[in-house]
mmCIF file of C-alpha atoms and ligand atoms in Angstrom:
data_model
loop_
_atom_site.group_PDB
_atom_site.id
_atom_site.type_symbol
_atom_site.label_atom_id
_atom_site.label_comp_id
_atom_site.label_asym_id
_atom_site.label_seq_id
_atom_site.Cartn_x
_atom_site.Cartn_y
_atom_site.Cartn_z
ATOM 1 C CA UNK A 1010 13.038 -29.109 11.189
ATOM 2 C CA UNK A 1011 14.350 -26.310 8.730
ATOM 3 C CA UNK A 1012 13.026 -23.106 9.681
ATOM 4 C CA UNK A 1013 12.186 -20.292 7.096
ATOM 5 C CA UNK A 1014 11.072 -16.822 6.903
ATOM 6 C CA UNK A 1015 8.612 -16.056 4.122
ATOM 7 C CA UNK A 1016 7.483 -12.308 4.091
ATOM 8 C CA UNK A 1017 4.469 -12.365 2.266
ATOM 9 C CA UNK A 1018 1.987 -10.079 0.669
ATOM 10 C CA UNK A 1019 -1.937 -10.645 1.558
ATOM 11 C CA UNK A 1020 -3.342 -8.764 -1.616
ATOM 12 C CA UNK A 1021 -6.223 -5.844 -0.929
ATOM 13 C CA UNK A 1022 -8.671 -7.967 1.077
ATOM 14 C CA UNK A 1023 -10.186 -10.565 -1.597
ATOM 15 C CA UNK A 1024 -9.250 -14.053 -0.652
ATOM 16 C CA UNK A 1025 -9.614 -14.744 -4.434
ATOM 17 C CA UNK A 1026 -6.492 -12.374 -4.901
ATOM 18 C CA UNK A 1027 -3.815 -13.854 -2.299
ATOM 19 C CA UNK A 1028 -1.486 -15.655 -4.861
ATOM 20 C CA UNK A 1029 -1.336 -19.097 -4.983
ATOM 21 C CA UNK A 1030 2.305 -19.191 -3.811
ATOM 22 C CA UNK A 1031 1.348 -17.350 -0.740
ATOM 23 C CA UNK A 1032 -1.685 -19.609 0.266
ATOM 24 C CA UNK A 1033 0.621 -22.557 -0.382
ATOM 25 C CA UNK A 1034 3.679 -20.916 2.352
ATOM 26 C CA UNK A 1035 0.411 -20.132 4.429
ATOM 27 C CA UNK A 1036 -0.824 -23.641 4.393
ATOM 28 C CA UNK A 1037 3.041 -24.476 5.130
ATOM 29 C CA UNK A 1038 3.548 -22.258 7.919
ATOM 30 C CA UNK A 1039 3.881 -23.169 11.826
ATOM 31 C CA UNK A 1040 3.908 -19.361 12.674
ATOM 32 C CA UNK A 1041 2.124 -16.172 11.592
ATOM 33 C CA UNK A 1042 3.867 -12.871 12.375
ATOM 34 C CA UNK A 1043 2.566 -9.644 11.350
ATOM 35 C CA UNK A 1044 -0.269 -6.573 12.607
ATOM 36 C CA UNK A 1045 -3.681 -7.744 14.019
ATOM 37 C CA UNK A 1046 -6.096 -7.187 11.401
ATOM 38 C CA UNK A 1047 -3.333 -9.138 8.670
ATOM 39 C CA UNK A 1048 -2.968 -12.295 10.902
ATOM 40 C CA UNK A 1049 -6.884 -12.687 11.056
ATOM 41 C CA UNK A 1050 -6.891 -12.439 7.198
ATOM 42 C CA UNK A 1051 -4.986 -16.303 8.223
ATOM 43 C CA UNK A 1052 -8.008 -19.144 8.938
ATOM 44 C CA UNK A 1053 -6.122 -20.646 12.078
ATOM 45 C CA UNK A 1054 -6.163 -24.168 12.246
ATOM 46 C CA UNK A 1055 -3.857 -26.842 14.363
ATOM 47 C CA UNK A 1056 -0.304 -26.591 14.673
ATOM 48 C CA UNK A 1057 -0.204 -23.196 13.695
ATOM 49 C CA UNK A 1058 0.387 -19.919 16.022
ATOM 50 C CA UNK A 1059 -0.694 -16.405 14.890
ATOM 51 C CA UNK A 1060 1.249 -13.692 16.252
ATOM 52 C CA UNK A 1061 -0.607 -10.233 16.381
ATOM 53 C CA UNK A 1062 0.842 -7.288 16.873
ATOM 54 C CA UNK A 1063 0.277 -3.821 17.543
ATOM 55 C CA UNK A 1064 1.298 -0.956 14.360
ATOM 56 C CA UNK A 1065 5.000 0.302 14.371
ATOM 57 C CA UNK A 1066 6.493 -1.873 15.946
ATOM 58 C CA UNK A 1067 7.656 -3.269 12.948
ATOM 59 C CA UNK A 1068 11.478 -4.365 13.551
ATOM 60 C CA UNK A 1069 10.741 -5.877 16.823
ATOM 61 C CA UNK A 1070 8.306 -7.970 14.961
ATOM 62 C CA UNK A 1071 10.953 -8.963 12.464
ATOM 63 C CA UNK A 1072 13.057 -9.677 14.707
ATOM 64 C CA UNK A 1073 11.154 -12.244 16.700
ATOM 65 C CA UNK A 1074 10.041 -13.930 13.047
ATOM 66 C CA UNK A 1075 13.991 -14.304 12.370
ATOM 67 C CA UNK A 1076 14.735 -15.908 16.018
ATOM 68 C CA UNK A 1077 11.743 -18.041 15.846
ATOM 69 C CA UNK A 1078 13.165 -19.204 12.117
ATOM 70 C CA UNK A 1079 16.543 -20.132 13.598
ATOM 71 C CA UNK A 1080 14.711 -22.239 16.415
ATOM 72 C CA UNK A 1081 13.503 -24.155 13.291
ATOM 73 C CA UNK A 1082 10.011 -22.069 12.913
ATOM 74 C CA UNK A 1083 8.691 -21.899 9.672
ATOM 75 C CA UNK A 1084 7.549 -18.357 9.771
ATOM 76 C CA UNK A 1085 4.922 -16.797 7.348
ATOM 77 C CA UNK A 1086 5.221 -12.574 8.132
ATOM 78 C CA UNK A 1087 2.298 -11.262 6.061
ATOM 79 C CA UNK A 1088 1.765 -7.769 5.237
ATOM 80 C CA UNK A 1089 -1.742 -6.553 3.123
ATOM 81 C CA UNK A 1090 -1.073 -5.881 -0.781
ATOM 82 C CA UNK A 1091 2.269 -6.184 -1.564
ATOM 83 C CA UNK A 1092 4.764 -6.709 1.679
ATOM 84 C CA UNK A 1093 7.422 -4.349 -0.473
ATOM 85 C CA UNK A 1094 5.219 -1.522 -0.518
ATOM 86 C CA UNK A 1095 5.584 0.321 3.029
ATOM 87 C CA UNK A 1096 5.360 -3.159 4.062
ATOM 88 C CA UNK A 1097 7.077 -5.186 6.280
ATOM 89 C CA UNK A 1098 9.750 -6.104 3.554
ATOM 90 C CA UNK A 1099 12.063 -3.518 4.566
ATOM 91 C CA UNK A 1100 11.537 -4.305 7.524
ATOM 92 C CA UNK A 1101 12.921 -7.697 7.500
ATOM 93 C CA UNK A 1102 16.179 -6.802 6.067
ATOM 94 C CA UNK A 1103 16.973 -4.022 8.307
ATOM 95 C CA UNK A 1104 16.648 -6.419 11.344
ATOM 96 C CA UNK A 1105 18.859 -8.782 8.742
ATOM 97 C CA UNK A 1106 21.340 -6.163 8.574
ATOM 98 C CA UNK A 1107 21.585 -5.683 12.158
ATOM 99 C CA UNK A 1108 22.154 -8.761 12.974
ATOM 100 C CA UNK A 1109 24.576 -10.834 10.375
ATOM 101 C CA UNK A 1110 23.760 -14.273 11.625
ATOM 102 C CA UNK A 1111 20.599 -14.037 10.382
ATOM 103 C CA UNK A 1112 21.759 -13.679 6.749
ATOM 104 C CA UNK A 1113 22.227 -17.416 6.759
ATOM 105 C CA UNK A 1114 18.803 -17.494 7.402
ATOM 106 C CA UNK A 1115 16.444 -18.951 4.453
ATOM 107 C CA UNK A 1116 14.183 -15.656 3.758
ATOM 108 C CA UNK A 1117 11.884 -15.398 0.632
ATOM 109 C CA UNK A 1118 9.899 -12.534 -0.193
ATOM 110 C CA UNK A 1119 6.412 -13.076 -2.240
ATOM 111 C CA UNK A 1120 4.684 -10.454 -4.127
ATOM 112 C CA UNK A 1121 0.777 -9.643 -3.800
ATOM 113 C CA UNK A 1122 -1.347 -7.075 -5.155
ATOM 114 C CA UNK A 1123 -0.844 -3.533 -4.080
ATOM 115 C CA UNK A 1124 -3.780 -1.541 -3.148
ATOM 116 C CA UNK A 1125 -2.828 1.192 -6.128
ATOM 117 C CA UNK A 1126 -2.986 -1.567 -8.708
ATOM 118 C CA UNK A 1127 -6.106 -3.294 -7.523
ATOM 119 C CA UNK A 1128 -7.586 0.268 -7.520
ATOM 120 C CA UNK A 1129 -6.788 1.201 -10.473
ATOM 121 C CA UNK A 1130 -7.681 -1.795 -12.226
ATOM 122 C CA UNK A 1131 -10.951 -0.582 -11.036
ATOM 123 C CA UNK A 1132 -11.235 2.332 -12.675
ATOM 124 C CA UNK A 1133 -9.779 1.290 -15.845
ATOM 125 C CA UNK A 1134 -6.367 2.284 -16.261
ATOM 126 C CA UNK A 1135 -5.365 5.763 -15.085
ATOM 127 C CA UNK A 1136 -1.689 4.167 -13.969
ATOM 128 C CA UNK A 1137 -1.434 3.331 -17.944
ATOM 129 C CA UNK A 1138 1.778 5.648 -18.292
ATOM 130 C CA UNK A 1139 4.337 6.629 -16.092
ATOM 131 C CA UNK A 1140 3.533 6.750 -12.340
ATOM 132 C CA UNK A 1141 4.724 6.686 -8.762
ATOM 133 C CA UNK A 1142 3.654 5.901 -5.467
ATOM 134 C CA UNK A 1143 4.034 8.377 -2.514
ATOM 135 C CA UNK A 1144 3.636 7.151 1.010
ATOM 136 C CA UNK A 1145 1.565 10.117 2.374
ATOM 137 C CA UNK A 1146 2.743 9.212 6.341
ATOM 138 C CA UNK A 1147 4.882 11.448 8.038
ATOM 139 C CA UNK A 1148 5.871 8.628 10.751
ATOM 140 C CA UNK A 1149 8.948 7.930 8.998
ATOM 141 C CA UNK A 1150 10.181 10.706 7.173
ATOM 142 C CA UNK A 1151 9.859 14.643 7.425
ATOM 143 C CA UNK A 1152 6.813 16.489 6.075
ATOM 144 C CA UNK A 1153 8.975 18.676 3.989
ATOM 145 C CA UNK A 1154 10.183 15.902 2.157
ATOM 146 C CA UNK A 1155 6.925 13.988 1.169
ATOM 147 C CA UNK A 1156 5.557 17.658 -0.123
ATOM 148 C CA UNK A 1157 8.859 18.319 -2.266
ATOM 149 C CA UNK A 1158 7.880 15.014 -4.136
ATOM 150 C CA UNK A 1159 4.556 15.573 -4.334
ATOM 151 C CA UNK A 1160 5.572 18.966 -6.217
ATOM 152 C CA UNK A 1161 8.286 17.331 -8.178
ATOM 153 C CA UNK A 1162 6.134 14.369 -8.984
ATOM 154 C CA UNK A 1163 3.081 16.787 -10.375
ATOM 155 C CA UNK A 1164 5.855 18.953 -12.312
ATOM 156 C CA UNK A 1165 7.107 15.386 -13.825
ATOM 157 C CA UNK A 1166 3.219 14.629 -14.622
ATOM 158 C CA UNK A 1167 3.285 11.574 -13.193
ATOM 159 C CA UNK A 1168 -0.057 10.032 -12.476
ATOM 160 C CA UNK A 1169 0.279 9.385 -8.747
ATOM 161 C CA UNK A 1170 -1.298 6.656 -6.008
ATOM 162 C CA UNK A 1171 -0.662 8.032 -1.982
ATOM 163 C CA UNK A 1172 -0.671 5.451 0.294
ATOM 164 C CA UNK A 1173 -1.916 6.219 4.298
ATOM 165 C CA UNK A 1174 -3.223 9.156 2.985
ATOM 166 C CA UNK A 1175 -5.402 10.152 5.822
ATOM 167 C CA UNK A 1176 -5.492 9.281 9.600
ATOM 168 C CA UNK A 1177 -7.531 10.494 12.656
ATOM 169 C CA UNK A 1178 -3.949 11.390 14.307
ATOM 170 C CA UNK A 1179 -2.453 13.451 11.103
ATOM 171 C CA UNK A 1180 -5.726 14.769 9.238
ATOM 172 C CA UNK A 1181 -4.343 17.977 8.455
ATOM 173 C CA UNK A 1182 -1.131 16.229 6.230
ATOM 174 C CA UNK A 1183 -4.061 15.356 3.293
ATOM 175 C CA UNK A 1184 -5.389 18.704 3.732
ATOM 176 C CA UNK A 1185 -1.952 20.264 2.692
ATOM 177 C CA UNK A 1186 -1.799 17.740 -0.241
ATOM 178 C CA UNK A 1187 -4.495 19.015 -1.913
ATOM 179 C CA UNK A 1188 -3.305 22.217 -1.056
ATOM 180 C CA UNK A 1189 0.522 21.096 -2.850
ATOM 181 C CA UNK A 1190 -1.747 19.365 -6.141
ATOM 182 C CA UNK A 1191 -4.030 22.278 -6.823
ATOM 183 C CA UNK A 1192 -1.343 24.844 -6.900
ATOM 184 C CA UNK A 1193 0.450 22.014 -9.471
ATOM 185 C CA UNK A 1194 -2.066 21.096 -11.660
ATOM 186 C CA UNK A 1195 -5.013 22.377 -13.379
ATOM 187 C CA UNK A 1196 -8.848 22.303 -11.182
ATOM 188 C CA UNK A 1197 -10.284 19.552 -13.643
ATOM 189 C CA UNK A 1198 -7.080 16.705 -12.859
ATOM 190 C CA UNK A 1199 -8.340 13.672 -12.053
ATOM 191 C CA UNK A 1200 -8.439 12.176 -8.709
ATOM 192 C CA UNK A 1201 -9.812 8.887 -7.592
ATOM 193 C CA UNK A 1202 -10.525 7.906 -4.081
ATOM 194 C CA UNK A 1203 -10.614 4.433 -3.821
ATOM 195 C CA UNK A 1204 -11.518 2.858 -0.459
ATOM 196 C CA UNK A 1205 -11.337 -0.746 0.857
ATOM 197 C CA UNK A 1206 -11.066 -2.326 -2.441
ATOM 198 C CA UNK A 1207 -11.989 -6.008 -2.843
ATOM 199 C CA UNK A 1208 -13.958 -5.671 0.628
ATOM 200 C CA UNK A 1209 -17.287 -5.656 1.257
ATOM 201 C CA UNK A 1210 -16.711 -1.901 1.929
ATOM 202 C CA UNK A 1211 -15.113 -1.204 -1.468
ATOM 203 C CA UNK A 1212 -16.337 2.655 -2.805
ATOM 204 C CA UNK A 1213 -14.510 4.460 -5.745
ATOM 205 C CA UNK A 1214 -15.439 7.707 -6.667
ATOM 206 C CA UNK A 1215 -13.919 10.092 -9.335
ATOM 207 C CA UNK A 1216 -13.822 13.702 -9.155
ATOM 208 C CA UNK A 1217 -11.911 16.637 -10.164
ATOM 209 C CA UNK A 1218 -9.413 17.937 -8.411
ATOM 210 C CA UNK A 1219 -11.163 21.007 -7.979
ATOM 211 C CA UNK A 1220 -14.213 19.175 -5.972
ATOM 212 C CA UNK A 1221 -11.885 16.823 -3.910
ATOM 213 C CA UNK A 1222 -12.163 17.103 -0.395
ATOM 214 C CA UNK A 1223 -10.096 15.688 2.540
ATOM 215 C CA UNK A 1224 -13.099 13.889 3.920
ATOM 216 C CA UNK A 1225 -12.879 11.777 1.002
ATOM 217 C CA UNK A 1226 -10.010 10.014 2.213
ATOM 218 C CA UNK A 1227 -9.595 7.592 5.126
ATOM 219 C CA UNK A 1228 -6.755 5.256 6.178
ATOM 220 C CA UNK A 1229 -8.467 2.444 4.367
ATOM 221 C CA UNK A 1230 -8.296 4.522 1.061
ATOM 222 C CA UNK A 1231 -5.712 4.712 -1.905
ATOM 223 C CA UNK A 1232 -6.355 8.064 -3.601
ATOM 224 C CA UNK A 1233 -5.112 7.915 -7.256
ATOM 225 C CA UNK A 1234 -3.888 11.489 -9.046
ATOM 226 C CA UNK A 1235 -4.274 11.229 -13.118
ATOM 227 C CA UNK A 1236 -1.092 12.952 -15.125
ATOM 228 C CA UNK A 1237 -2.759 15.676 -17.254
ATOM 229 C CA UNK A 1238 -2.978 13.357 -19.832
ATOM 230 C CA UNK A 1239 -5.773 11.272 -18.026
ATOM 231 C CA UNK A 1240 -9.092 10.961 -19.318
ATOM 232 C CA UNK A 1241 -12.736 10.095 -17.498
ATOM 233 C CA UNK A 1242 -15.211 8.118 -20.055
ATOM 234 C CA UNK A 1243 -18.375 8.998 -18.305
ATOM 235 C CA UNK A 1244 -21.524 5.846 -18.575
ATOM 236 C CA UNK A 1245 -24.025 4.917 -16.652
ATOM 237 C CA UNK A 1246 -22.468 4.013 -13.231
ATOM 238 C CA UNK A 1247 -18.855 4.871 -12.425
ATOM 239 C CA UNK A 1248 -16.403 6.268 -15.219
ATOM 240 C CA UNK A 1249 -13.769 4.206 -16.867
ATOM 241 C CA UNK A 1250 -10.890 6.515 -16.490
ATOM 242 C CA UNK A 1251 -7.527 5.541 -18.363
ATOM 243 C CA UNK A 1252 -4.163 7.369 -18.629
ATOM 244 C CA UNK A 1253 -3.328 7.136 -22.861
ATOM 245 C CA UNK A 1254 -0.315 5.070 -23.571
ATOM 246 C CA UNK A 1255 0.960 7.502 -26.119
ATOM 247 C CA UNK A 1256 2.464 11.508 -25.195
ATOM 248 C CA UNK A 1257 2.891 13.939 -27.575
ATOM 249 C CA UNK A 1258 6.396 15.451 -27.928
HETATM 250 N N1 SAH B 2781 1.511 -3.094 1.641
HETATM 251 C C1 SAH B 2781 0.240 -2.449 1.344
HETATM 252 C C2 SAH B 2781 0.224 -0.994 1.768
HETATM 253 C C3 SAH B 2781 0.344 -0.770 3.252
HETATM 254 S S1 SAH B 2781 0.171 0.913 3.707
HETATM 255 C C4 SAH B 2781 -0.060 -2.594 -0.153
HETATM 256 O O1 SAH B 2781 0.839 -2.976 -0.923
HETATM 257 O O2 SAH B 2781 -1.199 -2.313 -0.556
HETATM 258 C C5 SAH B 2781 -1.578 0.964 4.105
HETATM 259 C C6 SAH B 2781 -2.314 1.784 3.070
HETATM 260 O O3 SAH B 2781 -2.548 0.987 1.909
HETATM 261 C C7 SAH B 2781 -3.699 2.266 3.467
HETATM 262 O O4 SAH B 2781 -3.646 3.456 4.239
HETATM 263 C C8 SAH B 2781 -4.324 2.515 2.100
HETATM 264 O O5 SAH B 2781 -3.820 3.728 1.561
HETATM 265 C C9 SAH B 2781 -3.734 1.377 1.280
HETATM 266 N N2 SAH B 2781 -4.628 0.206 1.208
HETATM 267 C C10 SAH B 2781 -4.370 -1.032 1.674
HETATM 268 N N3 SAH B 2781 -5.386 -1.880 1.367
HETATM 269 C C11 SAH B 2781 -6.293 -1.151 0.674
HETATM 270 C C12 SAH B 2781 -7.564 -1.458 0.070
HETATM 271 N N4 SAH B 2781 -8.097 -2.692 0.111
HETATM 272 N N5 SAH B 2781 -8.223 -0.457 -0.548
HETATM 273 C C13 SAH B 2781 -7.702 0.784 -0.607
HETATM 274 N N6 SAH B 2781 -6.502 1.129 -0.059
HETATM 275 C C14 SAH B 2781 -5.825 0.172 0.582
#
């Protein structure tokens, strides 16, 4: 038996958005690698193993999905949304890097849907200009550095998503972002708070930035900034909010 490492991306949480390619390497697989809540997104069945692990302990992880792959596993490491977005992607190829033999290895990465786009596809289309993604964690890089983007990316008017915006262990890091956005933008800038998208859980809300509190956001929440450009189309029931193609000069 070949083995193979497929790092795949689970989508937001709706089984009817995990890609066809990914339920087809799923259906494949004779291993599941990944953190405990994304393995039992995987309906176990015979002949295949599920692997759960504990957060941040990501390299080990990839590491034992590479061995098992050159013992002939075929190895499905699945990440929610999109496994490139602070996903276990990376992940993978650092432990690749590390460790030259398994560069022979056969390792595919396939996409999914990232949380920001399934949220914003929610709205409407506040990411319909230029935007970035900030990973609002400080477990991997310094605090200083995630608040000089956020500044830089306001100045740029980007419309923003933050990813792990909010956890019981770092709530005061959300409390200094909106700290860092209203000294950067003006009090009516649009800010979405979308949790658990695609779930049964799923709640958007849109508010200014001026009524935005850090309550509002949770480690199952994407919180998405508008540039200044953005605009809310109040109806009955939740906004459409969109971000116009076109910028004056
Ligand atoms: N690889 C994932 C992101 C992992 S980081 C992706 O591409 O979506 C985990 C963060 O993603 C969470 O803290 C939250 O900010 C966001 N997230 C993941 N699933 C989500 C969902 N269904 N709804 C809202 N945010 C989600």
């Amino acid at each position: 038996m070949t083995g193979w490492v497929v790092i795949a991306g689970l989508g937001p949480g709706a089984e009817a958005l995990v890609t066809p390619e990914v339920s087809d390497a799923l259906a494949q697989a004779t291993d599941i690698v990944g953190y405990i809540p994304y393995v039992r997104r995987v309906t176990p069945r015979p002949g295949l193993t599920l692997h759960e692990s504990d957060n941040r302990v990501e390299l080990d992880r990839a590491r034992h999905a590479l061995e098992m792959a050159q013992g002939g596993k075929r190895v499905v490491v699945v990440s929610s949304g999109d496994p490139g977005v602070f996903a276990m992607a990376a992940a993978v190829f650092e432990a690749v890097e590390a460790e030259p033999a398994f560069a022979a290895l056969d390792i595919r990465v396939l996409p999914g849907i990232t949380a920001m786009l399934a949220a914003a596809a929610r709205a409407g289309a506040p990411l319909g200009h230029d935007f970035c993604a900030i990973n609002l964690s400080d477990n991997l890089k310094p605090w200083a550095l995630i608040e000089k983007r956020l500044r830089l990316a306001a100045e740029g008017d980007f419309a923003m998503g933050f990813y792990n915006p909010r956890s019981a262990s770092r709530p005061e890091g959300f409390v200094r972002t909106l700290v860092v956005l209203r000294e950067t933008c003006e009090p009516e800038r649009v800010v979405i708070f979308a949790r658990a998208v695609s779930t049964a859980e799923e709640a958007i809300r849109v508010v200014a930035l001026k009524d935005a509190t850090p309550d509002m956001a949770d480690m199952r929440t994407v919180v998405l900034v508008g540039s200044s450009r953005t605009r809310v189309i109040p109806r009955d029931g939740a906004p459409f909010v969109y971000t116009p193609r076109f910028t004056p000069a």
